[in-house]
């Protein structure tokens, strides 16, 4: 690191200090002017933006880095400690929320469990089966605190089914985002877009908890994103398993807790639309691996690492990495706009909108596979 870079990194501690002072100096001003939403975003953004350089240096000192070669396409040794900055910022900023509901504690402890297993994986590496145990424990905490899929009838049989669906949803989305963390800015960029629409929809229907937590999360990830997605340069720091699993877990939990419309069907349709990219990638990739007999057991499916995800396929047909990130984020924005139209819909409108989203994305995936095959034939 050059002297100029050292000076620059030291200056970046100032936003962190400002973020610590804001609750004491400026909170009343933001609230009195009815712009508290800016306050929640700014505190988390400045805190993470100031913390990332510190964890960059920590990653270098402790050698918690990804080195070039193998499945890694970057050209320089890069710290994978960005997730630590996200965790500390997010859980710290959550505590500026006045009068949180009981579910707040559930989210806090569940994310702490996810972060703990992620840190272990980033430092020394742990098997996928151990990480799965951590995700199961964290989901149990969510369920204990009442964060559970609730669009099904409130009867004993359906209650058990809701618990099973909650496990599948939370663990599935957590890993889906983790799988997408293969390009600079992809997982964090999608998280920013999805969090924005979480906040917009929850504000319009009067869900203050999801609104505020989404703003805090969006600010947190935005503070990291500026270091990870740099035009013309590779990312300065990576999320690591800690960051990617925290992002996936948080998005999954907020999707469950949110009341997304006036009908229960909307509670299903809106999260599926907003998370269309990771859901499709998870399903498409694993189904193709099973069909092509690349995996032969659940354990192999959990531990298999390949270059067959959506972002790999888009790169294979000629898109540059930054273009892939922008393309998938723009598609998620499209799904978000569709979700805004959907939030006041009835049952039929919900499934029509969901169907339109599925058709659009399925067409895109089919076109992508066609172009990939054509590209391979030309090669």
Tab-separated table of C-alpha atoms in Angstrom:
chain	number	residue	atom	x	y	z
A	1	UNK	CA	0.000	0.000	0.000
A	2	UNK	CA	1.418	3.388	-0.985
A	3	UNK	CA	1.736	6.377	1.373
A	4	UNK	CA	-1.053	8.088	-0.546
A	5	UNK	CA	-3.351	5.108	-0.029
A	6	UNK	CA	-2.512	5.017	3.693
A	7	UNK	CA	-3.464	8.680	4.087
A	8	UNK	CA	-6.662	8.076	2.100
A	9	UNK	CA	-7.644	5.111	4.268
A	10	UNK	CA	-7.015	7.070	7.471
A	11	UNK	CA	-9.270	9.850	6.245
A	12	UNK	CA	-12.037	7.300	5.713
A	13	UNK	CA	-12.216	6.768	9.454
A	14	UNK	CA	-13.912	10.196	9.632
A	15	UNK	CA	-17.270	8.907	8.262
A	16	UNK	CA	-17.225	6.217	10.955
A	17	UNK	CA	-16.662	8.831	13.675
A	18	UNK	CA	-19.434	10.988	12.190
A	19	UNK	CA	-21.784	7.996	12.194
A	20	UNK	CA	-21.082	7.439	15.896
A	21	UNK	CA	-21.813	11.090	16.692
A	22	UNK	CA	-24.971	11.435	14.572
A	23	UNK	CA	-27.336	9.763	17.092
A	24	UNK	CA	-26.276	12.331	19.685
A	25	UNK	CA	-25.945	15.445	17.521
A	26	UNK	CA	-28.389	15.201	14.635
A	27	UNK	CA	-31.092	12.652	15.482
A	28	UNK	CA	-33.557	15.214	16.848
A	29	UNK	CA	-33.065	17.430	13.790
A	30	UNK	CA	-33.825	14.607	11.342
A	31	UNK	CA	-36.877	13.504	13.310
A	32	UNK	CA	-38.230	17.033	13.777
A	33	UNK	CA	-38.042	17.589	10.011
A	34	UNK	CA	-39.809	14.251	9.354
A	35	UNK	CA	-36.872	12.802	7.428
A	36	UNK	CA	-35.928	10.058	9.879
A	37	UNK	CA	-35.569	7.637	6.971
A	38	UNK	CA	-32.519	9.613	5.770
A	39	UNK	CA	-31.076	9.414	9.280
A	40	UNK	CA	-31.333	5.613	9.415
A	41	UNK	CA	-29.734	5.255	5.995
A	42	UNK	CA	-26.947	7.779	6.634
A	43	UNK	CA	-25.861	6.377	9.994
A	44	UNK	CA	-25.458	2.854	8.620
A	45	UNK	CA	-23.885	4.027	5.347
A	46	UNK	CA	-21.272	6.240	7.000
A	47	UNK	CA	-20.459	3.658	9.635
A	48	UNK	CA	-19.839	0.868	7.123
A	49	UNK	CA	-18.023	3.190	4.714
A	50	UNK	CA	-15.643	4.118	7.528
A	51	UNK	CA	-15.239	0.570	8.874
A	52	UNK	CA	-14.387	-1.209	5.619
A	53	UNK	CA	-10.819	0.219	5.408
A	54	UNK	CA	-10.144	-1.009	8.952
A	55	UNK	CA	-11.248	-4.525	8.063
A	56	UNK	CA	-9.321	-4.318	4.806
A	57	UNK	CA	-6.153	-3.826	6.854
A	58	UNK	CA	-7.224	-6.553	9.300
A	59	UNK	CA	-7.650	-8.998	6.415
A	60	UNK	CA	-4.167	-8.209	5.119
A	61	UNK	CA	-2.558	-8.482	8.562
A	62	UNK	CA	-4.283	-11.784	9.436
A	63	UNK	CA	-3.962	-13.130	5.876
A	64	UNK	CA	-7.723	-13.620	5.520
A	65	UNK	CA	-7.515	-13.205	1.768
A	66	UNK	CA	-8.421	-14.767	-1.552
A	67	UNK	CA	-5.424	-15.342	-3.789
A	68	UNK	CA	-5.607	-15.336	-7.613
A	69	UNK	CA	-5.948	-18.659	-9.399
A	70	UNK	CA	-8.334	-21.602	-9.430
A	71	UNK	CA	-11.963	-20.430	-9.362
A	72	UNK	CA	-10.863	-16.896	-8.426
A	73	UNK	CA	-10.694	-14.526	-11.388
A	74	UNK	CA	-9.220	-11.498	-9.644
A	75	UNK	CA	-5.595	-10.558	-10.277
A	76	UNK	CA	-4.533	-9.386	-6.816
A	77	UNK	CA	-4.610	-10.855	-3.327
A	78	UNK	CA	-7.825	-9.480	-1.819
A	79	UNK	CA	-9.133	-9.496	1.779
A	80	UNK	CA	-12.454	-11.256	2.279
A	81	UNK	CA	-13.279	-9.432	5.509
A	82	UNK	CA	-15.975	-7.086	4.188
A	83	UNK	CA	-18.648	-9.174	5.882
A	84	UNK	CA	-17.256	-8.253	9.292
A	85	UNK	CA	-17.794	-4.564	8.543
A	86	UNK	CA	-21.342	-5.340	7.405
A	87	UNK	CA	-22.114	-7.362	10.538
A	88	UNK	CA	-20.768	-4.811	13.019
A	89	UNK	CA	-22.442	-1.924	11.203
A	90	UNK	CA	-25.798	-3.636	10.809
A	91	UNK	CA	-26.196	-4.886	14.373
A	92	UNK	CA	-24.903	-1.568	15.770
A	93	UNK	CA	-27.177	0.541	13.586
A	94	UNK	CA	-30.168	-1.635	14.465
A	95	UNK	CA	-29.880	-0.408	18.039
A	96	UNK	CA	-30.660	3.178	17.038
A	97	UNK	CA	-34.183	1.967	16.220
A	98	UNK	CA	-36.495	3.330	18.922
A	99	UNK	CA	-39.025	0.916	20.482
A	100	UNK	CA	-38.352	-2.125	18.274
A	101	UNK	CA	-40.816	-5.051	18.337
A	102	UNK	CA	-39.874	-8.380	20.022
A	103	UNK	CA	-38.861	-9.839	16.651
A	104	UNK	CA	-35.924	-7.424	16.684
A	105	UNK	CA	-34.069	-9.620	19.184
A	106	UNK	CA	-34.715	-12.679	17.057
A	107	UNK	CA	-33.199	-11.037	13.993
A	108	UNK	CA	-30.208	-9.811	16.018
A	109	UNK	CA	-29.334	-13.200	17.524
A	110	UNK	CA	-29.998	-15.104	14.301
A	111	UNK	CA	-27.681	-12.827	12.297
A	112	UNK	CA	-25.044	-13.180	15.017
A	113	UNK	CA	-25.154	-16.966	14.620
A	114	UNK	CA	-24.855	-16.637	10.839
A	115	UNK	CA	-21.923	-14.244	11.253
A	116	UNK	CA	-20.176	-16.587	13.692
A	117	UNK	CA	-20.215	-19.527	11.291
A	118	UNK	CA	-19.276	-17.224	8.407
A	119	UNK	CA	-16.249	-15.893	10.279
A	120	UNK	CA	-15.096	-19.454	10.984
A	121	UNK	CA	-15.396	-20.277	7.296
A	122	UNK	CA	-13.525	-17.149	6.208
A	123	UNK	CA	-10.673	-17.711	8.667
A	124	UNK	CA	-10.090	-21.446	8.493
A	125	UNK	CA	-12.736	-22.969	6.223
A	126	UNK	CA	-15.489	-25.297	7.419
A	127	UNK	CA	-17.491	-27.982	5.566
A	128	UNK	CA	-20.776	-27.039	3.923
A	129	UNK	CA	-22.575	-29.409	6.317
A	130	UNK	CA	-21.331	-27.412	9.327
A	131	UNK	CA	-22.441	-24.144	7.723
A	132	UNK	CA	-25.840	-25.738	7.138
A	133	UNK	CA	-26.090	-26.527	10.861
A	134	UNK	CA	-25.440	-22.854	11.606
A	135	UNK	CA	-28.176	-21.799	9.200
A	136	UNK	CA	-30.615	-24.257	10.784
A	137	UNK	CA	-29.842	-22.902	14.265
A	138	UNK	CA	-30.307	-19.312	13.088
A	139	UNK	CA	-33.639	-20.188	11.463
A	140	UNK	CA	-34.803	-21.857	14.684
A	141	UNK	CA	-34.114	-18.556	16.472
A	142	UNK	CA	-36.218	-16.677	13.898
A	143	UNK	CA	-39.102	-19.105	14.320
A	144	UNK	CA	-38.855	-18.924	18.130
A	145	UNK	CA	-39.270	-15.143	17.938
A	146	UNK	CA	-42.249	-15.428	15.601
A	147	UNK	CA	-40.617	-14.680	12.248
A	148	UNK	CA	-42.318	-17.413	10.243
A	149	UNK	CA	-44.132	-17.802	6.931
A	150	UNK	CA	-47.732	-16.814	7.679
A	151	UNK	CA	-49.744	-16.833	4.453
A	152	UNK	CA	-51.089	-20.346	5.178
A	153	UNK	CA	-54.183	-21.044	7.369
A	154	UNK	CA	-53.588	-20.863	11.137
A	155	UNK	CA	-54.293	-24.548	11.855
A	156	UNK	CA	-52.020	-27.234	13.425
A	157	UNK	CA	-51.237	-29.044	10.161
A	158	UNK	CA	-50.572	-25.855	8.234
A	159	UNK	CA	-48.563	-24.492	11.156
A	160	UNK	CA	-46.136	-27.410	10.848
A	161	UNK	CA	-46.046	-26.922	7.087
A	162	UNK	CA	-45.306	-23.214	7.601
A	163	UNK	CA	-42.329	-24.103	9.808
A	164	UNK	CA	-40.969	-26.478	7.158
A	165	UNK	CA	-41.433	-23.839	4.453
A	166	UNK	CA	-39.682	-21.274	6.647
A	167	UNK	CA	-36.619	-23.515	6.936
A	168	UNK	CA	-36.572	-24.152	3.181
A	169	UNK	CA	-37.054	-20.467	2.343
A	170	UNK	CA	-34.483	-19.000	4.733
A	171	UNK	CA	-31.778	-21.591	4.097
A	172	UNK	CA	-32.475	-21.577	0.356
A	173	UNK	CA	-32.243	-17.785	-0.040
A	174	UNK	CA	-29.195	-17.599	2.250
A	175	UNK	CA	-27.306	-20.035	0.049
A	176	UNK	CA	-28.685	-18.598	-3.194
A	177	UNK	CA	-27.135	-15.198	-2.420
A	178	UNK	CA	-23.935	-16.910	-1.310
A	179	UNK	CA	-23.733	-18.707	-4.669
A	180	UNK	CA	-24.176	-15.408	-6.533
A	181	UNK	CA	-21.233	-13.821	-4.749
A	182	UNK	CA	-18.915	-14.565	-7.658
A	183	UNK	CA	-18.542	-11.129	-9.244
A	184	UNK	CA	-17.621	-7.799	-7.708
A	185	UNK	CA	-20.780	-5.986	-6.657
A	186	UNK	CA	-23.270	-8.694	-7.648
A	187	UNK	CA	-24.517	-9.940	-4.263
A	188	UNK	CA	-24.246	-6.497	-2.652
A	189	UNK	CA	-25.810	-4.725	-5.651
A	190	UNK	CA	-28.801	-7.070	-5.652
A	191	UNK	CA	-29.130	-6.593	-1.877
A	192	UNK	CA	-29.273	-2.801	-2.272
A	193	UNK	CA	-31.973	-2.998	-4.955
A	194	UNK	CA	-34.069	-5.553	-3.065
A	195	UNK	CA	-33.741	-3.644	0.224
A	196	UNK	CA	-34.856	-0.458	-1.517
A	197	UNK	CA	-38.066	-2.105	-2.717
A	198	UNK	CA	-38.583	-3.759	0.685
A	199	UNK	CA	-38.433	-0.263	2.199
A	200	UNK	CA	-40.647	1.338	-0.452
A	201	UNK	CA	-43.389	-1.289	-0.228
A	202	UNK	CA	-43.337	-1.601	3.573
A	203	UNK	CA	-43.556	2.199	3.914
A	204	UNK	CA	-46.557	2.369	1.576
A	205	UNK	CA	-48.476	-0.286	3.522
A	206	UNK	CA	-47.446	0.888	7.007
A	207	UNK	CA	-44.914	-1.673	8.255
A	208	UNK	CA	-42.390	0.470	10.192
A	209	UNK	CA	-40.154	-2.391	11.356
A	210	UNK	CA	-39.409	-3.733	7.881
A	211	UNK	CA	-39.164	-0.162	6.540
A	212	UNK	CA	-36.524	0.923	9.053
A	213	UNK	CA	-34.543	-2.339	9.041
A	214	UNK	CA	-34.518	-2.322	5.226
A	215	UNK	CA	-33.176	1.252	5.187
A	216	UNK	CA	-30.484	0.372	7.725
A	217	UNK	CA	-29.529	-2.718	5.741
A	218	UNK	CA	-29.485	-0.809	2.446
A	219	UNK	CA	-27.231	1.846	3.969
A	220	UNK	CA	-24.922	-0.783	5.433
A	221	UNK	CA	-24.465	-2.697	2.188
A	222	UNK	CA	-24.132	0.543	0.189
A	223	UNK	CA	-21.168	1.533	2.362
A	224	UNK	CA	-19.452	-1.719	1.407
A	225	UNK	CA	-20.565	-1.670	-2.246
A	226	UNK	CA	-18.469	1.394	-3.108
A	227	UNK	CA	-15.307	-0.552	-2.265
A	228	UNK	CA	-16.377	-3.734	-4.001
A	229	UNK	CA	-17.789	-2.421	-7.290
A	230	UNK	CA	-15.245	-0.086	-8.887
A	231	UNK	CA	-15.507	0.716	-12.586
A	232	UNK	CA	-12.302	-0.195	-14.385
A	233	UNK	CA	-10.806	-1.835	-11.285
A	234	UNK	CA	-11.278	-5.017	-9.310
A	235	UNK	CA	-12.945	-4.902	-5.912
A	236	UNK	CA	-10.754	-3.667	-3.083
A	237	UNK	CA	-12.348	-6.076	-0.596
A	238	UNK	CA	-14.708	-9.066	-0.785
A	239	UNK	CA	-17.780	-9.964	1.254
A	240	UNK	CA	-16.458	-13.339	2.281
A	241	UNK	CA	-18.815	-16.051	3.467
A	242	UNK	CA	-19.725	-13.859	6.438
A	243	UNK	CA	-21.046	-11.043	4.268
A	244	UNK	CA	-22.818	-13.115	1.626
A	245	UNK	CA	-24.657	-15.294	4.148
A	246	UNK	CA	-25.667	-12.281	6.269
A	247	UNK	CA	-27.088	-10.632	3.147
A	248	UNK	CA	-29.006	-13.727	2.077
A	249	UNK	CA	-30.296	-14.477	5.567
A	250	UNK	CA	-31.445	-10.899	6.192
A	251	UNK	CA	-33.260	-10.642	2.857
A	252	UNK	CA	-34.989	-13.973	3.531
A	253	UNK	CA	-36.018	-12.970	7.074
A	254	UNK	CA	-37.398	-9.567	6.034
A	255	UNK	CA	-39.369	-11.226	3.231
A	256	UNK	CA	-41.081	-13.449	5.801
A	257	UNK	CA	-41.776	-10.701	8.327
A	258	UNK	CA	-43.142	-8.211	5.829
A	259	UNK	CA	-46.859	-7.783	5.165
A	260	UNK	CA	-46.627	-7.024	1.485
A	261	UNK	CA	-50.236	-6.378	0.533
A	262	UNK	CA	-53.892	-6.523	1.459
A	263	UNK	CA	-54.137	-10.210	0.468
A	264	UNK	CA	-52.148	-13.200	1.712
A	265	UNK	CA	-51.251	-14.238	-1.830
A	266	UNK	CA	-49.257	-11.022	-2.198
A	267	UNK	CA	-47.136	-12.069	0.803
A	268	UNK	CA	-45.878	-14.899	-1.402
A	269	UNK	CA	-45.757	-13.189	-4.774
A	270	UNK	CA	-43.795	-10.026	-3.908
A	271	UNK	CA	-40.780	-11.701	-2.225
A	272	UNK	CA	-40.593	-14.260	-5.043
A	273	UNK	CA	-40.561	-11.480	-7.643
A	274	UNK	CA	-37.949	-9.413	-5.804
A	275	UNK	CA	-35.726	-12.454	-5.247
A	276	UNK	CA	-36.266	-13.867	-8.738
A	277	UNK	CA	-32.559	-13.768	-9.656
A	278	UNK	CA	-31.203	-15.782	-6.694
A	279	UNK	CA	-34.196	-18.156	-6.694
A	280	UNK	CA	-33.836	-18.907	-10.404
A	281	UNK	CA	-30.083	-19.321	-10.120
A	282	UNK	CA	-30.444	-21.728	-7.195
A	283	UNK	CA	-33.096	-23.867	-8.905
A	284	UNK	CA	-31.627	-23.811	-12.412
A	285	UNK	CA	-28.073	-24.561	-11.313
A	286	UNK	CA	-28.935	-27.436	-8.987
A	287	UNK	CA	-31.483	-29.015	-11.330
A	288	UNK	CA	-28.956	-28.923	-14.190
A	289	UNK	CA	-26.273	-30.460	-11.969
A	290	UNK	CA	-28.594	-33.311	-11.015
A	291	UNK	CA	-29.804	-33.879	-14.597
A	292	UNK	CA	-26.231	-33.873	-15.927
A	293	UNK	CA	-25.181	-36.209	-13.069
A	294	UNK	CA	-22.522	-33.854	-11.768
A	295	UNK	CA	-23.701	-34.647	-8.235
A	296	UNK	CA	-24.919	-37.948	-6.820
A	297	UNK	CA	-25.860	-37.136	-3.233
A	298	UNK	CA	-27.133	-34.331	-1.034
A	299	UNK	CA	-23.636	-33.911	0.405
A	300	UNK	CA	-22.123	-33.511	-3.063
A	301	UNK	CA	-24.864	-31.035	-3.937
A	302	UNK	CA	-24.000	-28.954	-0.859
A	303	UNK	CA	-20.253	-28.966	-1.497
A	304	UNK	CA	-20.138	-28.800	-5.314
A	305	UNK	CA	-18.520	-25.629	-6.643
A	306	UNK	CA	-18.813	-24.969	-10.368
A	307	UNK	CA	-18.877	-22.277	-13.010
A	308	UNK	CA	-22.484	-22.838	-14.067
A	309	UNK	CA	-24.339	-20.067	-12.221
A	310	UNK	CA	-26.276	-17.308	-13.992
A	311	UNK	CA	-23.400	-14.855	-13.838
A	312	UNK	CA	-21.023	-17.457	-15.272
A	313	UNK	CA	-23.432	-18.120	-18.137
A	314	UNK	CA	-23.768	-14.409	-18.904
A	315	UNK	CA	-19.991	-14.102	-18.948
A	316	UNK	CA	-19.763	-17.137	-21.212
A	317	UNK	CA	-21.818	-15.421	-23.933
A	318	UNK	CA	-19.513	-12.426	-23.920
A	319	UNK	CA	-20.742	-9.971	-21.278
A	320	UNK	CA	-18.087	-8.279	-19.179
A	321	UNK	CA	-18.313	-8.832	-15.394
A	322	UNK	CA	-19.539	-5.289	-14.672
A	323	UNK	CA	-22.149	-5.623	-17.439
A	324	UNK	CA	-23.377	-8.873	-15.873
A	325	UNK	CA	-23.856	-7.146	-12.513
A	326	UNK	CA	-25.690	-4.202	-14.071
A	327	UNK	CA	-27.906	-6.518	-16.163
A	328	UNK	CA	-29.036	-8.620	-13.198
A	329	UNK	CA	-29.593	-5.532	-11.027
A	330	UNK	CA	-31.660	-3.876	-13.769
A	331	UNK	CA	-33.775	-7.005	-14.053
A	332	UNK	CA	-34.334	-6.957	-10.292
A	333	UNK	CA	-35.410	-3.307	-10.562
A	334	UNK	CA	-37.951	-4.412	-13.194
A	335	UNK	CA	-39.277	-7.066	-10.803
A	336	UNK	CA	-39.391	-4.428	-8.060
A	337	UNK	CA	-41.518	-2.101	-10.179
A	338	UNK	CA	-43.858	-5.000	-10.907
A	339	UNK	CA	-44.047	-5.643	-7.148
A	340	UNK	CA	-45.056	-2.024	-6.490
A	341	UNK	CA	-47.988	-2.471	-8.859
A	342	UNK	CA	-48.880	-5.753	-7.224
A	343	UNK	CA	-49.085	-4.716	-3.549
A	344	UNK	CA	-52.772	-3.678	-3.745
A	345	UNK	CA	-53.821	-6.549	-5.965
A	346	UNK	CA	-56.222	-9.397	-5.212
A	347	UNK	CA	-55.577	-13.138	-5.551
A	348	UNK	CA	-55.999	-13.313	-9.312
A	349	UNK	CA	-53.901	-10.197	-9.915
A	350	UNK	CA	-51.181	-11.562	-7.632
A	351	UNK	CA	-50.824	-14.780	-9.569
A	352	UNK	CA	-51.063	-12.977	-12.906
A	353	UNK	CA	-48.230	-10.641	-11.880
A	354	UNK	CA	-46.204	-13.549	-10.537
A	355	UNK	CA	-46.866	-15.443	-13.756
A	356	UNK	CA	-45.717	-12.475	-15.844
A	357	UNK	CA	-42.536	-12.288	-13.793
A	358	UNK	CA	-41.887	-16.009	-14.211
A	359	UNK	CA	-42.535	-15.835	-17.968
A	360	UNK	CA	-40.196	-12.860	-18.385
A	361	UNK	CA	-37.424	-14.496	-16.428
A	362	UNK	CA	-37.930	-17.955	-17.957
A	363	UNK	CA	-37.724	-16.416	-21.418
A	364	UNK	CA	-34.518	-14.668	-20.427
A	365	UNK	CA	-33.004	-17.862	-19.012
A	366	UNK	CA	-34.003	-19.877	-22.098
A	367	UNK	CA	-32.450	-17.231	-24.340
A	368	UNK	CA	-29.320	-17.268	-22.191
A	369	UNK	CA	-28.958	-21.057	-22.452
A	370	UNK	CA	-29.539	-20.878	-26.219
A	371	UNK	CA	-26.880	-18.186	-26.636
A	372	UNK	CA	-24.465	-20.127	-24.448
A	373	UNK	CA	-24.874	-23.275	-26.570
A	374	UNK	CA	-24.484	-21.269	-29.756
A	375	UNK	CA	-21.371	-19.598	-28.368
A	376	UNK	CA	-19.898	-23.009	-27.460
A	377	UNK	CA	-20.661	-24.373	-30.947
A	378	UNK	CA	-18.872	-21.425	-32.562
A	379	UNK	CA	-15.906	-21.979	-30.277
